[in-house]
Amino acid sequence: MTKYRDILAALTKYLETLPGEVEVESGDVEEGFSRPSFFIELGNIKVNDFMKTSKIRDLTVRIIYFPSNKHVKQVELLDMQESLEKLFIENNYIEILPETEDRESVMVEVENAKFPETKDTLQFQFDINLDEYYVRENNYDKMENLEID
């Protein structure tokens, strides 16, 4: 099963591909952070079980960008908005976990992307859906191996 930490790590990796020296924070930061920087937050998490075969998780990703200068920022915020659109919306998929010998890669689609209005920062949010089968050992006898008396 994919962990929430895996999602944060994948998002951080994607944001680090953007040009420039922009720090990425996924922990709680209220003050004393460097600029420019990103803050990643997961919210609106909904978890459902589908017929005891898989776990379905819907969640909202919020990426907040703090510009270099909090007073002169309009052009920088517009440039970053275009960069985020290209990175997440044009590509449309995010690889959360790469393929290994033990599992297929875990990919999610970016849905409902929007840039809510803010005054001093750029907020970008989108929804993702993870639908993963439970890993369970099947210890049941097959019908063909059952003996009937």
Short mmCIF file of N, CA, C and O in Angstrom, two decimals:
data_model
loop_
_atom_site.label_atom_id
_atom_site.label_comp_id
_atom_site.label_asym_id
_atom_site.label_seq_id
_atom_site.Cartn_x
_atom_site.Cartn_y
_atom_site.Cartn_z
N MET A 1 0.83 -1.18 0.00
CA MET A 1 0.00 0.00 0.00
C MET A 1 0.88 1.26 0.00
O MET A 1 1.88 1.32 0.71
N THR A 2 0.46 2.20 -0.75
CA THR A 2 1.15 3.48 -0.81
C THR A 2 0.89 4.25 0.47
O THR A 2 -0.24 4.32 0.95
N LYS A 3 1.93 4.84 1.01
CA LYS A 3 1.80 5.62 2.24
C LYS A 3 1.70 7.10 1.89
O LYS A 3 2.12 7.54 0.82
N TYR A 4 1.16 7.87 2.81
CA TYR A 4 1.06 9.31 2.60
C TYR A 4 2.45 9.94 2.46
O TYR A 4 2.64 10.88 1.72
N ARG A 5 3.41 9.38 3.16
CA ARG A 5 4.80 9.84 3.04
C ARG A 5 5.31 9.68 1.61
O ARG A 5 6.09 10.48 1.13
N ASP A 6 4.89 8.58 0.96
CA ASP A 6 5.30 8.34 -0.44
C ASP A 6 4.75 9.44 -1.35
O ASP A 6 5.43 9.88 -2.27
N ILE A 7 3.52 9.85 -1.09
CA ILE A 7 2.91 10.91 -1.89
C ILE A 7 3.68 12.22 -1.70
O ILE A 7 4.02 12.90 -2.66
N LEU A 8 3.97 12.57 -0.44
CA LEU A 8 4.73 13.79 -0.16
C LEU A 8 6.12 13.74 -0.81
O LEU A 8 6.58 14.72 -1.38
N ALA A 9 6.78 12.60 -0.74
CA ALA A 9 8.11 12.46 -1.34
C ALA A 9 8.06 12.63 -2.85
O ALA A 9 8.91 13.29 -3.45
N ALA A 10 7.04 12.04 -3.50
CA ALA A 10 6.90 12.16 -4.95
C ALA A 10 6.63 13.61 -5.36
O ALA A 10 7.21 14.12 -6.32
N LEU A 11 5.77 14.29 -4.62
CA LEU A 11 5.47 15.69 -4.92
C LEU A 11 6.71 16.57 -4.74
O LEU A 11 6.98 17.45 -5.56
N THR A 12 7.46 16.31 -3.69
CA THR A 12 8.70 17.05 -3.46
C THR A 12 9.66 16.84 -4.62
O THR A 12 10.26 17.79 -5.13
N LYS A 13 9.78 15.60 -5.05
CA LYS A 13 10.68 15.27 -6.18
C LYS A 13 10.26 16.02 -7.44
O LYS A 13 11.09 16.55 -8.17
N TYR A 14 8.97 16.07 -7.71
CA TYR A 14 8.47 16.80 -8.89
C TYR A 14 8.78 18.28 -8.78
O TYR A 14 9.22 18.91 -9.75
N LEU A 15 8.53 18.87 -7.62
CA LEU A 15 8.76 20.31 -7.45
C LEU A 15 10.25 20.66 -7.56
O LEU A 15 10.61 21.73 -8.02
N GLU A 16 11.10 19.74 -7.14
CA GLU A 16 12.54 19.98 -7.21
C GLU A 16 13.06 20.00 -8.65
O GLU A 16 14.18 20.43 -8.88
N THR A 17 12.25 19.57 -9.62
CA THR A 17 12.67 19.61 -11.02
C THR A 17 12.48 21.00 -11.62
O THR A 17 12.98 21.26 -12.71
N LEU A 18 11.76 21.87 -10.92
CA LEU A 18 11.56 23.23 -11.43
C LEU A 18 12.89 24.00 -11.36
O LEU A 18 13.68 23.79 -10.44
N PRO A 19 13.13 24.89 -12.32
CA PRO A 19 14.38 25.65 -12.31
C PRO A 19 14.46 26.61 -11.12
O PRO A 19 13.44 27.06 -10.61
N GLY A 20 15.68 26.88 -10.70
CA GLY A 20 15.89 27.80 -9.59
C GLY A 20 16.10 27.08 -8.28
O GLY A 20 15.88 25.88 -8.16
N GLU A 21 16.52 27.82 -7.31
CA GLU A 21 16.77 27.30 -5.97
C GLU A 21 15.54 27.55 -5.10
O GLU A 21 15.45 28.57 -4.43
N VAL A 22 14.59 26.64 -5.13
CA VAL A 22 13.37 26.79 -4.35
C VAL A 22 13.30 25.64 -3.35
O VAL A 22 13.30 24.48 -3.74
N GLU A 23 13.25 25.97 -2.08
CA GLU A 23 13.18 24.96 -1.03
C GLU A 23 11.76 24.39 -0.98
O GLU A 23 10.78 25.10 -1.18
N VAL A 24 11.66 23.09 -0.69
CA VAL A 24 10.37 22.42 -0.59
C VAL A 24 10.20 21.92 0.83
O VAL A 24 11.03 21.18 1.34
N GLU A 25 9.10 22.34 1.47
CA GLU A 25 8.79 21.94 2.85
C GLU A 25 7.53 21.08 2.83
O GLU A 25 6.56 21.43 2.17
N SER A 26 7.56 19.99 3.57
CA SER A 26 6.34 19.20 3.71
C SER A 26 5.95 19.06 5.17
O SER A 26 4.93 18.49 5.49
N GLY A 27 6.78 19.61 6.07
CA GLY A 27 6.46 19.60 7.49
C GLY A 27 5.71 20.86 7.87
O GLY A 27 5.44 21.72 7.04
N ASP A 28 5.41 20.98 9.14
CA ASP A 28 4.70 22.16 9.62
C ASP A 28 5.67 23.33 9.72
O ASP A 28 6.65 23.28 10.46
N VAL A 29 5.39 24.40 8.98
CA VAL A 29 6.22 25.60 8.99
C VAL A 29 5.32 26.79 9.19
O VAL A 29 4.39 27.01 8.42
N GLU A 30 5.55 27.54 10.24
CA GLU A 30 4.73 28.72 10.47
C GLU A 30 5.52 30.00 10.31
O GLU A 30 5.01 31.01 9.90
N GLU A 31 6.80 29.95 10.66
CA GLU A 31 7.65 31.14 10.51
C GLU A 31 9.10 30.69 10.40
O GLU A 31 9.44 29.55 10.66
N GLY A 32 9.94 31.61 9.94
CA GLY A 32 11.35 31.30 9.84
C GLY A 32 11.72 30.47 8.62
O GLY A 32 12.80 29.90 8.58
N PHE A 33 10.87 30.36 7.63
CA PHE A 33 11.17 29.61 6.42
C PHE A 33 11.89 30.51 5.43
O PHE A 33 11.78 31.73 5.48
N SER A 34 12.64 29.89 4.54
CA SER A 34 13.36 30.68 3.54
C SER A 34 12.46 30.97 2.34
O SER A 34 11.48 30.27 2.11
N ARG A 35 12.81 31.98 1.61
CA ARG A 35 12.08 32.36 0.40
C ARG A 35 13.03 32.30 -0.77
O ARG A 35 14.18 32.64 -0.61
N PRO A 36 12.63 31.90 -1.92
CA PRO A 36 11.33 31.33 -2.26
C PRO A 36 11.23 29.90 -1.74
O PRO A 36 12.25 29.21 -1.59
N SER A 37 10.03 29.43 -1.49
CA SER A 37 9.84 28.06 -1.03
C SER A 37 8.42 27.59 -1.31
O SER A 37 7.50 28.37 -1.52
N PHE A 38 8.31 26.26 -1.34
CA PHE A 38 7.02 25.60 -1.48
C PHE A 38 6.67 24.94 -0.16
O PHE A 38 7.55 24.47 0.57
N PHE A 39 5.39 24.87 0.12
CA PHE A 39 4.88 24.11 1.25
C PHE A 39 3.84 23.16 0.69
O PHE A 39 2.96 23.58 -0.07
N ILE A 40 3.94 21.88 1.03
CA ILE A 40 3.00 20.87 0.52
C ILE A 40 2.12 20.39 1.67
O ILE A 40 2.62 20.10 2.76
N GLU A 41 0.84 20.27 1.38
CA GLU A 41 -0.12 19.84 2.39
C GLU A 41 -1.12 18.89 1.74
O GLU A 41 -1.57 19.11 0.62
N LEU A 42 -1.46 17.82 2.45
CA LEU A 42 -2.49 16.89 1.99
C LEU A 42 -3.73 17.12 2.85
O LEU A 42 -3.64 17.23 4.07
N GLY A 43 -4.90 17.20 2.22
CA GLY A 43 -6.13 17.45 2.97
C GLY A 43 -7.33 16.80 2.32
O GLY A 43 -7.23 16.15 1.28
N ASN A 44 -8.47 16.99 2.95
CA ASN A 44 -9.74 16.42 2.49
C ASN A 44 -9.61 14.93 2.19
O ASN A 44 -10.12 14.43 1.18
N ILE A 45 -8.92 14.20 3.05
CA ILE A 45 -8.66 12.78 2.80
C ILE A 45 -9.91 11.97 3.11
O ILE A 45 -10.48 12.05 4.19
N LYS A 46 -10.32 11.19 2.12
CA LYS A 46 -11.45 10.28 2.26
C LYS A 46 -10.97 8.88 1.93
O LYS A 46 -10.32 8.67 0.90
N VAL A 47 -11.28 7.93 2.81
CA VAL A 47 -10.84 6.55 2.61
C VAL A 47 -12.05 5.64 2.62
O VAL A 47 -12.90 5.72 3.50
N ASN A 48 -12.13 4.76 1.60
CA ASN A 48 -13.22 3.80 1.52
C ASN A 48 -12.68 2.43 1.20
O ASN A 48 -11.65 2.29 0.54
N ASP A 49 -13.40 1.42 1.67
CA ASP A 49 -13.07 0.05 1.35
C ASP A 49 -14.02 -0.39 0.24
O ASP A 49 -15.23 -0.14 0.32
N PHE A 50 -13.48 -1.00 -0.80
CA PHE A 50 -14.32 -1.49 -1.89
C PHE A 50 -14.40 -3.00 -1.82
O PHE A 50 -13.45 -3.71 -2.16
N MET A 51 -15.50 -3.49 -1.30
CA MET A 51 -15.82 -4.91 -1.26
C MET A 51 -14.70 -5.77 -0.68
O MET A 51 -14.44 -6.89 -1.12
N LYS A 52 -13.99 -5.23 0.29
CA LYS A 52 -12.90 -5.94 0.97
C LYS A 52 -11.78 -6.36 0.03
O LYS A 52 -10.98 -7.23 0.35
N THR A 53 -11.72 -5.75 -1.16
CA THR A 53 -10.66 -6.10 -2.12
C THR A 53 -9.66 -4.97 -2.31
O THR A 53 -8.51 -5.22 -2.65
N SER A 54 -10.11 -3.72 -2.11
CA SER A 54 -9.20 -2.61 -2.33
C SER A 54 -9.55 -1.42 -1.45
O SER A 54 -10.67 -1.29 -0.96
N LYS A 55 -8.55 -0.57 -1.29
CA LYS A 55 -8.71 0.66 -0.53
C LYS A 55 -8.72 1.80 -1.55
O LYS A 55 -7.85 1.90 -2.41
N ILE A 56 -9.73 2.67 -1.43
CA ILE A 56 -9.85 3.82 -2.32
C ILE A 56 -9.65 5.07 -1.48
O ILE A 56 -10.35 5.28 -0.49
N ARG A 57 -8.67 5.88 -1.89
CA ARG A 57 -8.39 7.12 -1.17
C ARG A 57 -8.49 8.30 -2.14
O ARG A 57 -7.89 8.29 -3.20
N ASP A 58 -9.27 9.28 -1.74
CA ASP A 58 -9.38 10.54 -2.47
C ASP A 58 -8.79 11.62 -1.56
O ASP A 58 -9.11 11.66 -0.37
N LEU A 59 -7.95 12.48 -2.13
CA LEU A 59 -7.38 13.54 -1.32
C LEU A 59 -7.05 14.75 -2.17
O LEU A 59 -6.94 14.67 -3.39
N THR A 60 -6.92 15.87 -1.49
CA THR A 60 -6.57 17.12 -2.13
C THR A 60 -5.13 17.47 -1.78
O THR A 60 -4.75 17.40 -0.61
N VAL A 61 -4.36 17.81 -2.79
CA VAL A 61 -2.98 18.26 -2.61
C VAL A 61 -3.00 19.78 -2.70
O VAL A 61 -3.57 20.34 -3.64
N ARG A 62 -2.39 20.43 -1.71
CA ARG A 62 -2.24 21.89 -1.74
C ARG A 62 -0.76 22.21 -1.77
O ARG A 62 0.00 21.75 -0.91
N ILE A 63 -0.37 22.98 -2.76
CA ILE A 63 1.00 23.45 -2.87
C ILE A 63 0.96 24.96 -2.74
O ILE A 63 0.26 25.63 -3.50
N ILE A 64 1.66 25.48 -1.77
CA ILE A 64 1.69 26.93 -1.54
C ILE A 64 3.10 27.41 -1.86
O ILE A 64 4.08 26.85 -1.37
N TYR A 65 3.17 28.43 -2.70
CA TYR A 65 4.46 28.99 -3.09
C TYR A 65 4.62 30.36 -2.44
O TYR A 65 3.77 31.23 -2.58
N PHE A 66 5.72 30.52 -1.72
CA PHE A 66 6.07 31.79 -1.10
C PHE A 66 7.13 32.45 -1.98
O PHE A 66 8.24 31.92 -2.12
N PRO A 67 6.82 33.60 -2.58
CA PRO A 67 7.76 34.24 -3.51
C PRO A 67 9.00 34.80 -2.80
O PRO A 67 9.02 34.96 -1.58
N SER A 68 10.02 35.11 -3.61
CA SER A 68 11.29 35.64 -3.08
C SER A 68 11.09 36.90 -2.26
O SER A 68 11.67 37.06 -1.19
N ASN A 69 10.27 37.81 -2.78
CA ASN A 69 10.04 39.08 -2.11
C ASN A 69 8.54 39.21 -1.87
O ASN A 69 7.75 39.20 -2.81
N LYS A 70 8.14 39.32 -0.62
CA LYS A 70 6.71 39.37 -0.33
C LYS A 70 6.06 40.68 -0.72
O LYS A 70 4.85 40.81 -0.68
N HIS A 71 6.85 41.67 -1.13
CA HIS A 71 6.29 42.96 -1.53
C HIS A 71 6.25 43.15 -3.04
O HIS A 71 5.35 43.79 -3.57
N VAL A 72 7.22 42.59 -3.75
CA VAL A 72 7.27 42.69 -5.21
C VAL A 72 7.17 41.26 -5.73
O VAL A 72 8.15 40.53 -5.77
N LYS A 73 5.97 40.85 -6.11
CA LYS A 73 5.76 39.42 -6.35
C LYS A 73 4.90 39.06 -7.56
O LYS A 73 4.87 37.92 -7.97
N GLN A 74 4.17 39.97 -8.14
CA GLN A 74 3.17 39.64 -9.15
C GLN A 74 3.73 38.84 -10.32
O GLN A 74 3.21 37.80 -10.67
N VAL A 75 4.81 39.31 -10.93
CA VAL A 75 5.38 38.62 -12.09
C VAL A 75 5.94 37.26 -11.68
O VAL A 75 5.74 36.26 -12.38
N GLU A 76 6.59 37.19 -10.53
CA GLU A 76 7.13 35.92 -10.04
C GLU A 76 6.02 34.90 -9.82
O GLU A 76 6.16 33.73 -10.17
N LEU A 77 4.92 35.34 -9.24
CA LEU A 77 3.80 34.42 -9.01
C LEU A 77 3.18 33.94 -10.32
O LEU A 77 2.82 32.77 -10.46
N LEU A 78 3.07 34.82 -11.30
CA LEU A 78 2.52 34.42 -12.60
C LEU A 78 3.45 33.43 -13.30
O LEU A 78 2.99 32.44 -13.89
N ASP A 79 4.75 33.67 -13.23
CA ASP A 79 5.72 32.73 -13.82
C ASP A 79 5.64 31.37 -13.14
O ASP A 79 5.67 30.33 -13.81
N MET A 80 5.53 31.36 -11.82
CA MET A 80 5.45 30.09 -11.10
C MET A 80 4.14 29.38 -11.40
O MET A 80 4.10 28.16 -11.52
N GLN A 81 3.06 30.12 -11.58
CA GLN A 81 1.79 29.50 -11.94
C GLN A 81 1.93 28.76 -13.28
O GLN A 81 1.49 27.63 -13.42
N GLU A 82 2.57 29.40 -14.24
CA GLU A 82 2.79 28.73 -15.54
C GLU A 82 3.66 27.50 -15.38
O GLU A 82 3.39 26.46 -16.02
N SER A 83 4.68 27.58 -14.55
CA SER A 83 5.55 26.42 -14.33
C SER A 83 4.80 25.26 -13.69
O SER A 83 4.96 24.10 -14.08
N LEU A 84 3.95 25.56 -12.71
CA LEU A 84 3.15 24.51 -12.05
C LEU A 84 2.13 23.92 -13.01
O LEU A 84 1.88 22.70 -12.99
N GLU A 85 1.53 24.75 -13.85
CA GLU A 85 0.59 24.24 -14.86
C GLU A 85 1.29 23.25 -15.78
O GLU A 85 0.77 22.17 -16.06
N LYS A 86 2.46 23.62 -16.24
CA LYS A 86 3.20 22.75 -17.14
C LYS A 86 3.59 21.44 -16.45
O LYS A 86 3.43 20.36 -17.01
N LEU A 87 4.08 21.54 -15.23
CA LEU A 87 4.56 20.37 -14.51
C LEU A 87 3.45 19.39 -14.16
O LEU A 87 3.59 18.18 -14.33
N PHE A 88 2.32 19.90 -13.67
CA PHE A 88 1.28 19.01 -13.16
C PHE A 88 0.08 18.85 -14.09
O PHE A 88 -0.51 17.79 -14.14
N ILE A 89 -0.31 19.90 -14.80
CA ILE A 89 -1.53 19.82 -15.60
C ILE A 89 -1.25 19.28 -17.00
O ILE A 89 -1.95 18.41 -17.48
N GLU A 90 -0.20 19.78 -17.65
CA GLU A 90 0.11 19.28 -18.99
C GLU A 90 0.56 17.83 -18.95
O GLU A 90 0.22 17.06 -19.84
N ASN A 91 1.33 17.45 -17.94
CA ASN A 91 1.75 16.06 -17.82
C ASN A 91 0.61 15.19 -17.31
O ASN A 91 0.53 14.01 -17.65
N ASN A 92 -0.24 15.73 -16.45
CA ASN A 92 -1.48 15.14 -15.97
C ASN A 92 -1.32 13.94 -15.05
O ASN A 92 -2.24 13.57 -14.37
N TYR A 93 -0.17 13.28 -15.03
CA TYR A 93 0.03 12.13 -14.15
C TYR A 93 1.27 12.34 -13.30
O TYR A 93 2.24 12.94 -13.73
N ILE A 94 1.21 11.79 -12.09
CA ILE A 94 2.34 11.83 -11.17
C ILE A 94 2.68 10.39 -10.80
O ILE A 94 1.81 9.64 -10.39
N GLU A 95 3.95 10.05 -10.92
CA GLU A 95 4.39 8.72 -10.48
C GLU A 95 4.71 8.82 -9.00
O GLU A 95 5.64 9.51 -8.60
N ILE A 96 3.93 8.13 -8.18
CA ILE A 96 4.13 8.15 -6.74
C ILE A 96 5.21 7.15 -6.35
O ILE A 96 6.10 7.46 -5.57
N LEU A 97 5.13 5.94 -6.89
CA LEU A 97 6.13 4.91 -6.64
C LEU A 97 6.54 4.29 -7.96
O LEU A 97 5.68 3.95 -8.78
N PRO A 98 7.85 4.11 -8.18
CA PRO A 98 8.29 3.49 -9.43
C PRO A 98 8.04 1.97 -9.42
O PRO A 98 7.86 1.37 -8.36
N GLU A 99 8.05 1.40 -10.57
CA GLU A 99 7.87 -0.04 -10.71
C GLU A 99 9.09 -0.77 -10.14
O GLU A 99 10.23 -0.34 -10.31
N THR A 100 8.82 -1.86 -9.45
CA THR A 100 9.89 -2.73 -8.93
C THR A 100 9.54 -4.17 -9.30
O THR A 100 8.49 -4.42 -9.92
N GLU A 101 10.37 -5.10 -8.89
CA GLU A 101 10.09 -6.51 -9.15
C GLU A 101 8.84 -6.97 -8.41
O GLU A 101 8.15 -7.89 -8.84
N ASP A 102 8.56 -6.33 -7.27
CA ASP A 102 7.44 -6.75 -6.42
C ASP A 102 6.12 -6.06 -6.70
O ASP A 102 5.08 -6.49 -6.24
N ARG A 103 6.16 -4.95 -7.44
CA ARG A 103 4.91 -4.20 -7.67
C ARG A 103 4.99 -3.40 -8.96
O ARG A 103 6.06 -3.07 -9.46
N GLU A 104 3.81 -3.05 -9.44
CA GLU A 104 3.71 -2.14 -10.58
C GLU A 104 3.91 -0.71 -10.06
O GLU A 104 3.81 -0.46 -8.87
N SER A 105 4.18 0.21 -10.97
CA SER A 105 4.32 1.60 -10.53
C SER A 105 2.95 2.12 -10.07
O SER A 105 1.91 1.64 -10.51
N VAL A 106 2.99 3.08 -9.17
CA VAL A 106 1.76 3.71 -8.67
C VAL A 106 1.70 5.10 -9.30
O VAL A 106 2.56 5.93 -9.05
N MET A 107 0.69 5.30 -10.14
CA MET A 107 0.50 6.58 -10.83
C MET A 107 -0.84 7.15 -10.39
O MET A 107 -1.79 6.41 -10.16
N VAL A 108 -0.90 8.48 -10.30
CA VAL A 108 -2.17 9.15 -10.01
C VAL A 108 -2.39 10.24 -11.05
O VAL A 108 -1.45 10.81 -11.59
N GLU A 109 -3.65 10.50 -11.31
CA GLU A 109 -4.03 11.54 -12.26
C GLU A 109 -4.36 12.82 -11.51
O GLU A 109 -5.02 12.79 -10.47
N VAL A 110 -3.91 13.94 -12.05
CA VAL A 110 -4.22 15.25 -11.48
C VAL A 110 -5.61 15.64 -11.96
O VAL A 110 -5.88 15.68 -13.16
N GLU A 111 -6.52 15.92 -11.02
CA GLU A 111 -7.90 16.27 -11.35
C GLU A 111 -8.30 17.55 -10.61
O GLU A 111 -7.80 17.83 -9.52
N ASN A 112 -9.22 18.28 -11.18
CA ASN A 112 -9.80 19.48 -10.56
C ASN A 112 -8.74 20.49 -10.11
O ASN A 112 -8.84 21.05 -9.01
N ALA A 113 -7.76 20.72 -10.94
CA ALA A 113 -6.70 21.66 -10.59
C ALA A 113 -7.23 23.09 -10.58
O ALA A 113 -8.02 23.47 -11.44
N LYS A 114 -6.78 23.86 -9.59
CA LYS A 114 -7.18 25.26 -9.52
C LYS A 114 -6.17 26.06 -8.72
O LYS A 114 -5.39 25.51 -7.94
N PHE A 115 -6.21 27.34 -8.92
CA PHE A 115 -5.36 28.29 -8.23
C PHE A 115 -6.27 29.24 -7.45
O PHE A 115 -6.67 30.27 -7.97
N PRO A 116 -6.60 28.90 -6.20
CA PRO A 116 -7.46 29.78 -5.41
C PRO A 116 -6.82 31.16 -5.20
O PRO A 116 -5.61 31.27 -5.11
N GLU A 117 -7.65 32.17 -5.12
CA GLU A 117 -7.18 33.54 -4.93
C GLU A 117 -6.52 33.69 -3.56
O GLU A 117 -7.07 33.28 -2.55
N THR A 118 -5.33 34.25 -3.56
CA THR A 118 -4.64 34.58 -2.32
C THR A 118 -3.95 35.92 -2.52
O THR A 118 -3.75 36.36 -3.65
N LYS A 119 -3.55 36.54 -1.42
CA LYS A 119 -2.97 37.86 -1.52
C LYS A 119 -1.44 37.84 -1.67
O LYS A 119 -0.90 38.49 -2.53
N ASP A 120 -0.76 37.07 -0.83
CA ASP A 120 0.70 37.14 -0.78
C ASP A 120 1.41 35.89 -1.29
O ASP A 120 2.63 35.87 -1.36
N THR A 121 0.68 34.83 -1.56
CA THR A 121 1.28 33.57 -2.00
C THR A 121 0.54 33.05 -3.23
O THR A 121 -0.50 33.58 -3.60
N LEU A 122 1.09 32.01 -3.80
CA LEU A 122 0.41 31.32 -4.89
C LEU A 122 -0.04 29.97 -4.34
O LEU A 122 0.78 29.21 -3.83
N GLN A 123 -1.33 29.72 -4.39
CA GLN A 123 -1.84 28.42 -3.97
C GLN A 123 -2.28 27.64 -5.19
O GLN A 123 -2.94 28.18 -6.06
N PHE A 124 -1.87 26.38 -5.20
CA PHE A 124 -2.24 25.48 -6.28
C PHE A 124 -2.79 24.23 -5.62
O PHE A 124 -2.14 23.66 -4.73
N GLN A 125 -3.97 23.82 -6.01
CA GLN A 125 -4.51 22.60 -5.43
C GLN A 125 -5.15 21.73 -6.49
O GLN A 125 -5.63 22.23 -7.51
N PHE A 126 -5.08 20.43 -6.24
CA PHE A 126 -5.67 19.46 -7.15
C PHE A 126 -6.02 18.20 -6.37
O PHE A 126 -5.53 18.00 -5.26
N ASP A 127 -6.88 17.40 -6.96
CA ASP A 127 -7.32 16.15 -6.32
C ASP A 127 -6.62 14.98 -6.98
O ASP A 127 -6.33 15.00 -8.18
N ILE A 128 -6.36 13.97 -6.16
CA ILE A 128 -5.85 12.71 -6.69
C ILE A 128 -6.65 11.57 -6.08
O ILE A 128 -7.27 11.72 -5.03
N ASN A 129 -6.62 10.44 -6.75
CA ASN A 129 -7.34 9.25 -6.31
C ASN A 129 -6.38 8.08 -6.35
O ASN A 129 -5.75 7.84 -7.38
N LEU A 130 -6.27 7.36 -5.24
CA LEU A 130 -5.47 6.14 -5.18
C LEU A 130 -6.41 4.97 -4.96
O LEU A 130 -7.16 4.95 -3.99
N ASP A 131 -6.37 4.02 -5.85
CA ASP A 131 -7.20 2.83 -5.76
C ASP A 131 -6.25 1.64 -5.80
O ASP A 131 -5.70 1.32 -6.85
N GLU A 132 -6.03 1.02 -4.65
CA GLU A 132 -5.05 -0.06 -4.57
C GLU A 132 -5.67 -1.31 -3.96
O GLU A 132 -6.39 -1.25 -2.97
N TYR A 133 -5.32 -2.45 -4.56
CA TYR A 133 -5.76 -3.74 -4.03
C TYR A 133 -5.00 -4.07 -2.76
O TYR A 133 -3.82 -3.78 -2.64
N TYR A 134 -5.72 -4.69 -1.81
CA TYR A 134 -5.07 -5.16 -0.60
C TYR A 134 -4.12 -6.30 -0.95
O TYR A 134 -4.41 -7.11 -1.83
N VAL A 135 -3.01 -6.37 -0.25
CA VAL A 135 -2.10 -7.49 -0.42
C VAL A 135 -2.48 -8.49 0.65
O VAL A 135 -2.28 -8.26 1.84
N ARG A 136 -3.05 -9.59 0.21
CA ARG A 136 -3.52 -10.61 1.15
C ARG A 136 -3.07 -11.97 0.67
O ARG A 136 -3.06 -12.24 -0.54
N GLU A 137 -2.75 -12.83 1.62
CA GLU A 137 -2.42 -14.19 1.26
C GLU A 137 -3.71 -14.97 1.17
O GLU A 137 -4.57 -14.89 2.04
N ASN A 138 -3.81 -15.74 0.13
CA ASN A 138 -5.01 -16.55 -0.06
C ASN A 138 -4.70 -17.95 0.42
O ASN A 138 -4.00 -18.71 -0.24
N ASN A 139 -5.24 -18.31 1.59
CA ASN A 139 -5.00 -19.63 2.17
C ASN A 139 -6.20 -20.56 1.98
O ASN A 139 -6.29 -21.58 2.63
N TYR A 140 -7.10 -20.21 1.11
CA TYR A 140 -8.27 -21.03 0.89
C TYR A 140 -7.96 -22.16 -0.07
O TYR A 140 -7.19 -21.99 -1.02
N ASP A 141 -8.59 -23.31 0.16
CA ASP A 141 -8.45 -24.42 -0.78
C ASP A 141 -9.25 -24.11 -2.03
O ASP A 141 -10.34 -23.53 -1.96
N LYS A 142 -8.71 -24.51 -3.14
CA LYS A 142 -9.43 -24.33 -4.40
C LYS A 142 -10.53 -25.38 -4.50
O LYS A 142 -10.41 -26.48 -3.94
N MET A 143 -11.57 -25.05 -5.21
CA MET A 143 -12.71 -25.96 -5.34
C MET A 143 -12.27 -27.33 -5.88
O MET A 143 -12.76 -28.36 -5.45
N GLU A 144 -11.32 -27.32 -6.77
CA GLU A 144 -10.90 -28.58 -7.38
C GLU A 144 -10.13 -29.46 -6.39
O GLU A 144 -9.99 -30.66 -6.60
N ASN A 145 -9.65 -28.89 -5.28
CA ASN A 145 -8.88 -29.67 -4.29
C ASN A 145 -9.73 -30.10 -3.10
O ASN A 145 -9.24 -30.83 -2.25
N LEU A 146 -10.96 -29.69 -3.04
CA LEU A 146 -11.82 -30.06 -1.91
C LEU A 146 -12.31 -31.48 -2.07
O LEU A 146 -12.66 -31.93 -3.17
N GLU A 147 -12.32 -32.21 -0.94
CA GLU A 147 -12.87 -33.56 -0.95
C GLU A 147 -14.26 -33.53 -0.35
O GLU A 147 -14.48 -32.98 0.71
N ILE A 148 -15.17 -34.12 -1.05
CA ILE A 148 -16.55 -34.16 -0.56
C ILE A 148 -16.87 -35.61 -0.19
O ILE A 148 -16.71 -36.53 -0.98
N ASP A 149 -17.34 -35.80 1.05
CA ASP A 149 -17.68 -37.17 1.53
C ASP A 149 -19.10 -37.50 1.32
O ASP A 149 -20.01 -36.81 1.29
#
